Amino acid sequence: MNGVFGSQPLPPLERKRILWLALGAFIFVFVLWQTESILLYPFRLLVTYVHEMGHGLAAVITGGEFISFHVYPDGSGIAFTDGGSRHLILLSGYVGTALFGSLLLCAANRVRRVRLVTTACGTFFALSALLFGGTGGWTIETAVTSFFAIMVGIIGCMVFIALARYASRTINVLSLNTLAFIIGFNVVSDFLFLLRNQDIGIGMVTNDAAAMAKLTRMPTLTWIVIWAAASLIMMGAALIFAFVEPERNSEAI
């Protein structure tokens, strides 16, 4: 079936082009990461956005309520939930972000109609901003950070929709790969940061690993290692599915 996904392998030239695009995206992100470029800032905000949405969606999936979320200008964020599985809600921040990046990498390189992937990303950011970017309390601080979250979502939506509408397939693949690799680098960076700052939080709110440690009476370090391992396994599997598996399939024909 040659639909959205298609069961037939891509032509050799198309596979090579996708591999070169992915390699270019990886090198671009790697260089940015080494220089700590200001160009990473909007991507950092998007990663935080996805992280907080992971918490919220986990609450909804486990029978709770996603009240709202905030994104702060410094790149941190917080989600407000009620009910649901506390364990899965805490888990779904870092691990959920890694899952998002892994799925994005797979979709960018395996879905034939890649503009649908870009459009889906834009729709995700728009709907989540409008549905969950509320203030959660009317104070100057919450109003500002809530507005910031909505702004990140709407701008993200506009960029993705513009890419899907006006950019070539090549630019769409390159953009999605870049975002996926940035998410991957950011996940690793966040876990390394947590290793050095296990008690860090926002105000009276502890970080996810420390909160899980308190909930389960297991060391914070244990949860950092478990989540990091799960995230790396997912991202490794995504790389195999996106790039290695198509080559194997083509060689088998």
Short mmCIF file of C-alpha atoms in Angstrom, two decimals:
data_model
loop_
_atom_site.label_atom_id
_atom_site.label_comp_id
_atom_site.label_asym_id
_atom_site.label_seq_id
_atom_site.Cartn_x
_atom_site.Cartn_y
_atom_site.Cartn_z
CA MET A 1 0.00 0.00 0.00
CA ASN A 2 1.46 3.38 -1.04
CA GLY A 3 -0.55 5.62 1.28
CA VAL A 4 0.66 7.86 4.05
CA PHE A 5 3.19 5.32 5.28
CA GLY A 6 3.54 2.90 2.39
CA SER A 7 4.87 -0.62 2.70
CA GLN A 8 7.22 -0.38 -0.30
CA PRO A 9 10.76 0.86 0.40
CA LEU A 10 11.77 4.26 -0.91
CA PRO A 11 14.00 4.45 -4.00
CA PRO A 12 17.75 4.37 -3.23
CA LEU A 13 18.26 8.04 -4.14
CA GLU A 14 15.40 9.10 -1.88
CA ARG A 15 16.77 7.04 1.02
CA LYS A 16 20.21 8.58 0.57
CA ARG A 17 18.73 12.06 0.46
CA ILE A 18 16.86 11.46 3.71
CA LEU A 19 20.02 10.12 5.35
CA TRP A 20 22.00 13.18 4.26
CA LEU A 21 19.26 15.49 5.54
CA ALA A 22 19.27 13.70 8.89
CA LEU A 23 23.06 13.89 9.07
CA GLY A 24 22.96 17.59 8.22
CA ALA A 25 20.37 18.20 10.92
CA PHE A 26 22.45 16.28 13.46
CA ILE A 27 25.63 18.24 12.66
CA PHE A 28 23.73 21.53 12.80
CA VAL A 29 22.28 20.71 16.22
CA PHE A 30 25.60 19.39 17.52
CA VAL A 31 27.41 22.61 16.55
CA LEU A 32 24.69 24.76 18.09
CA TRP A 33 24.87 22.74 21.29
CA GLN A 34 28.62 23.21 21.61
CA THR A 35 28.38 26.98 21.18
CA GLU A 36 25.26 27.38 23.37
CA SER A 37 23.86 29.55 20.58
CA ILE A 38 20.91 31.86 21.17
CA LEU A 39 19.32 30.02 18.25
CA LEU A 40 18.60 27.17 20.66
CA TYR A 41 16.36 29.35 22.84
CA PRO A 42 13.08 28.93 20.91
CA PHE A 43 13.71 25.19 20.66
CA ARG A 44 14.30 25.05 24.41
CA LEU A 45 10.90 26.66 24.94
CA LEU A 46 9.27 24.10 22.63
CA VAL A 47 10.91 21.26 24.55
CA THR A 48 9.64 22.66 27.86
CA TYR A 49 6.21 23.01 26.27
CA VAL A 50 6.20 19.34 25.24
CA HIS A 51 7.49 18.32 28.69
CA GLU A 52 4.61 20.03 30.50
CA MET A 53 2.09 18.70 28.00
CA GLY A 54 3.42 15.22 28.77
CA HIS A 55 2.48 15.68 32.42
CA GLY A 56 -0.94 16.99 31.53
CA LEU A 57 -1.86 14.35 28.98
CA ALA A 58 -0.76 11.62 31.40
CA ALA A 59 -3.18 13.06 33.94
CA VAL A 60 -6.03 12.96 31.42
CA ILE A 61 -5.18 9.43 30.22
CA THR A 62 -5.14 8.10 33.81
CA GLY A 63 -8.50 9.63 34.70
CA GLY A 64 -7.38 12.96 36.13
CA GLU A 65 -7.71 16.55 34.97
CA PHE A 66 -5.21 18.75 33.16
CA ILE A 67 -5.85 22.21 34.57
CA SER A 68 -3.18 24.33 32.89
CA PHE A 69 0.54 24.75 32.34
CA HIS A 70 3.05 27.59 32.35
CA VAL A 71 6.27 28.16 30.43
CA TYR A 72 8.77 30.57 31.95
CA PRO A 73 11.09 32.82 29.90
CA ASP A 74 14.12 31.05 31.42
CA GLY A 75 13.05 27.78 29.79
CA SER A 76 11.53 26.13 32.86
CA GLY A 77 7.87 25.22 33.21
CA ILE A 78 5.18 23.77 35.43
CA ALA A 79 1.95 21.83 34.86
CA PHE A 80 -1.12 21.87 37.12
CA THR A 81 -3.08 18.63 37.30
CA ASP A 82 -5.71 17.10 39.56
CA GLY A 83 -6.17 13.38 40.12
CA GLY A 84 -4.89 10.63 37.88
CA SER A 85 -1.86 8.44 38.47
CA ARG A 86 0.78 10.53 40.20
CA HIS A 87 3.47 8.04 39.20
CA LEU A 88 2.66 8.19 35.49
CA ILE A 89 2.19 11.95 35.56
CA LEU A 90 5.69 12.47 36.98
CA LEU A 91 7.14 9.88 34.60
CA SER A 92 5.63 11.49 31.53
CA GLY A 93 7.56 14.75 31.66
CA TYR A 94 11.07 13.69 30.69
CA VAL A 95 10.16 10.29 29.27
CA GLY A 96 7.17 11.75 27.42
CA THR A 97 9.42 14.34 25.82
CA ALA A 98 11.82 11.62 24.68
CA LEU A 99 8.86 9.67 23.28
CA PHE A 100 7.68 12.75 21.36
CA GLY A 101 11.14 13.24 19.87
CA SER A 102 11.42 9.55 18.97
CA LEU A 103 8.04 9.47 17.25
CA LEU A 104 8.87 12.70 15.44
CA LEU A 105 12.13 11.23 14.13
CA CYS A 106 10.36 8.09 12.91
CA ALA A 107 7.54 10.02 11.27
CA ALA A 108 9.84 12.55 9.59
CA ASN A 109 11.82 9.82 7.89
CA ARG A 110 9.26 7.06 7.32
CA VAL A 111 6.02 8.87 6.48
CA ARG A 112 5.78 9.57 2.76
CA ARG A 113 3.47 12.58 3.06
CA VAL A 114 5.70 14.34 5.55
CA ARG A 115 3.72 17.58 5.35
CA LEU A 116 0.96 15.78 7.25
CA VAL A 117 3.44 15.28 10.09
CA THR A 118 4.35 18.97 10.07
CA THR A 119 0.67 19.94 10.02
CA ALA A 120 -0.05 17.57 12.92
CA CYS A 121 2.72 19.22 14.96
CA GLY A 122 1.27 22.65 14.26
CA THR A 123 -2.21 21.49 15.23
CA PHE A 124 -0.87 19.96 18.45
CA PHE A 125 0.77 23.20 19.54
CA ALA A 126 -2.28 25.32 18.67
CA LEU A 127 -4.87 23.14 20.39
CA SER A 128 -2.77 22.57 23.50
CA ALA A 129 -2.11 26.30 23.86
CA LEU A 130 -5.78 27.19 23.54
CA LEU A 131 -7.08 24.35 25.73
CA PHE A 132 -4.50 24.27 28.51
CA GLY A 133 -2.58 27.55 28.44
CA GLY A 134 -4.81 29.05 31.14
CA THR A 135 -3.52 31.01 34.08
CA GLY A 136 -4.44 28.65 36.91
CA GLY A 137 -4.79 31.68 39.16
CA TRP A 138 -4.97 35.40 38.45
CA THR A 139 -1.73 36.99 39.57
CA ILE A 140 0.72 39.07 37.58
CA GLU A 141 3.26 36.23 37.51
CA THR A 142 0.82 33.53 36.40
CA ALA A 143 -0.73 35.83 33.81
CA VAL A 144 2.68 36.52 32.29
CA THR A 145 3.85 32.90 32.26
CA SER A 146 0.48 31.68 31.01
CA PHE A 147 0.59 34.22 28.18
CA PHE A 148 4.14 33.08 27.43
CA ALA A 149 2.99 29.45 27.14
CA ILE A 150 0.18 30.45 24.79
CA MET A 151 2.59 32.56 22.74
CA VAL A 152 5.03 29.63 22.40
CA GLY A 153 2.20 27.35 21.27
CA ILE A 154 0.73 29.79 18.75
CA ILE A 155 4.10 30.77 17.26
CA GLY A 156 5.06 27.10 17.08
CA CYS A 157 1.78 26.38 15.29
CA MET A 158 2.33 29.21 12.80
CA VAL A 159 5.86 28.02 11.98
CA PHE A 160 4.80 24.41 11.43
CA ILE A 161 1.76 25.31 9.34
CA ALA A 162 3.87 27.67 7.23
CA LEU A 163 6.41 24.90 6.66
CA ALA A 164 3.68 22.46 5.66
CA ARG A 165 2.03 24.97 3.34
CA TYR A 166 4.95 26.70 1.66
CA ALA A 167 8.21 24.78 2.21
CA SER A 168 9.46 21.90 0.10
CA ARG A 169 9.42 18.32 1.29
CA THR A 170 13.17 18.57 1.80
CA ILE A 171 12.83 21.54 4.14
CA ASN A 172 10.02 19.81 6.03
CA VAL A 173 12.13 16.69 6.59
CA LEU A 174 15.15 18.77 7.59
CA SER A 175 13.11 20.87 10.04
CA LEU A 176 11.46 17.88 11.70
CA ASN A 177 14.78 16.05 11.98
CA THR A 178 16.37 19.14 13.50
CA LEU A 179 13.63 19.41 16.12
CA ALA A 180 13.84 15.68 16.89
CA PHE A 181 17.61 15.82 17.39
CA ILE A 182 17.33 18.97 19.51
CA ILE A 183 14.81 17.19 21.73
CA GLY A 184 17.22 14.25 22.01
CA PHE A 185 20.17 16.46 22.93
CA ASN A 186 18.00 18.39 25.36
CA VAL A 187 16.77 15.24 27.11
CA VAL A 188 20.36 14.10 27.68
CA SER A 189 21.35 17.60 28.83
CA ASP A 190 18.43 17.75 31.27
CA PHE A 191 19.33 14.43 32.84
CA LEU A 192 22.97 15.50 33.25
CA PHE A 193 21.75 18.73 34.85
CA LEU A 194 19.52 16.77 37.24
CA LEU A 195 22.45 14.58 38.23
CA ARG A 196 24.30 17.70 39.37
CA ASN A 197 21.24 19.43 40.87
CA GLN A 198 19.01 16.72 42.28
CA ASP A 199 17.06 19.04 44.58
CA ILE A 200 16.43 21.88 42.15
CA GLY A 201 12.86 23.06 41.57
CA ILE A 202 10.63 26.08 41.00
CA GLY A 203 9.82 27.81 44.26
CA MET A 204 8.32 25.20 46.57
CA VAL A 205 7.82 22.73 43.69
CA THR A 206 10.56 20.10 43.42
CA ASN A 207 11.76 18.62 40.14
CA ASP A 208 10.11 15.48 38.75
CA ALA A 209 12.80 13.04 39.88
CA ALA A 210 12.86 14.41 43.43
CA ALA A 211 9.05 14.31 43.57
CA MET A 212 9.04 10.69 42.38
CA ALA A 213 11.71 9.82 44.94
CA LYS A 214 9.55 11.26 47.70
CA LEU A 215 6.50 9.42 46.40
CA THR A 216 8.20 6.02 46.11
CA ARG A 217 10.84 6.34 48.87
CA MET A 218 13.53 5.52 46.33
CA PRO A 219 16.63 7.71 45.79
CA THR A 220 16.33 10.57 43.32
CA LEU A 221 19.38 9.24 41.49
CA THR A 222 17.59 5.94 40.86
CA TRP A 223 14.77 7.64 39.00
CA ILE A 224 17.13 9.84 37.02
CA VAL A 225 19.00 6.73 35.84
CA ILE A 226 15.80 4.79 35.06
CA TRP A 227 14.26 7.66 33.09
CA ALA A 228 17.51 8.37 31.27
CA ALA A 229 17.87 4.70 30.29
CA ALA A 230 14.26 4.52 29.07
CA SER A 231 14.69 7.71 27.07
CA LEU A 232 17.93 6.57 25.46
CA ILE A 233 16.41 3.19 24.56
CA MET A 234 13.44 4.90 22.88
CA MET A 235 15.67 7.28 20.94
CA GLY A 236 17.96 4.44 19.91
CA ALA A 237 14.98 2.41 18.70
CA ALA A 238 13.75 5.44 16.76
CA LEU A 239 17.10 5.79 15.00
CA ILE A 240 16.99 2.11 14.03
CA PHE A 241 13.40 2.32 12.78
CA ALA A 242 14.00 5.57 10.91
CA PHE A 243 17.30 4.77 9.21
CA VAL A 244 18.53 1.20 9.68
CA GLU A 245 15.32 -0.76 9.08
CA PRO A 246 14.60 0.79 5.65
CA GLU A 247 18.10 -0.19 4.51
CA ARG A 248 17.57 -3.76 5.69
CA ASN A 249 14.24 -3.95 3.88
CA SER A 250 15.75 -2.67 0.64
CA GLU A 251 18.60 -5.17 0.79
CA ALA A 252 16.14 -8.03 1.34
CA ILE A 253 14.34 -7.26 -1.92
#
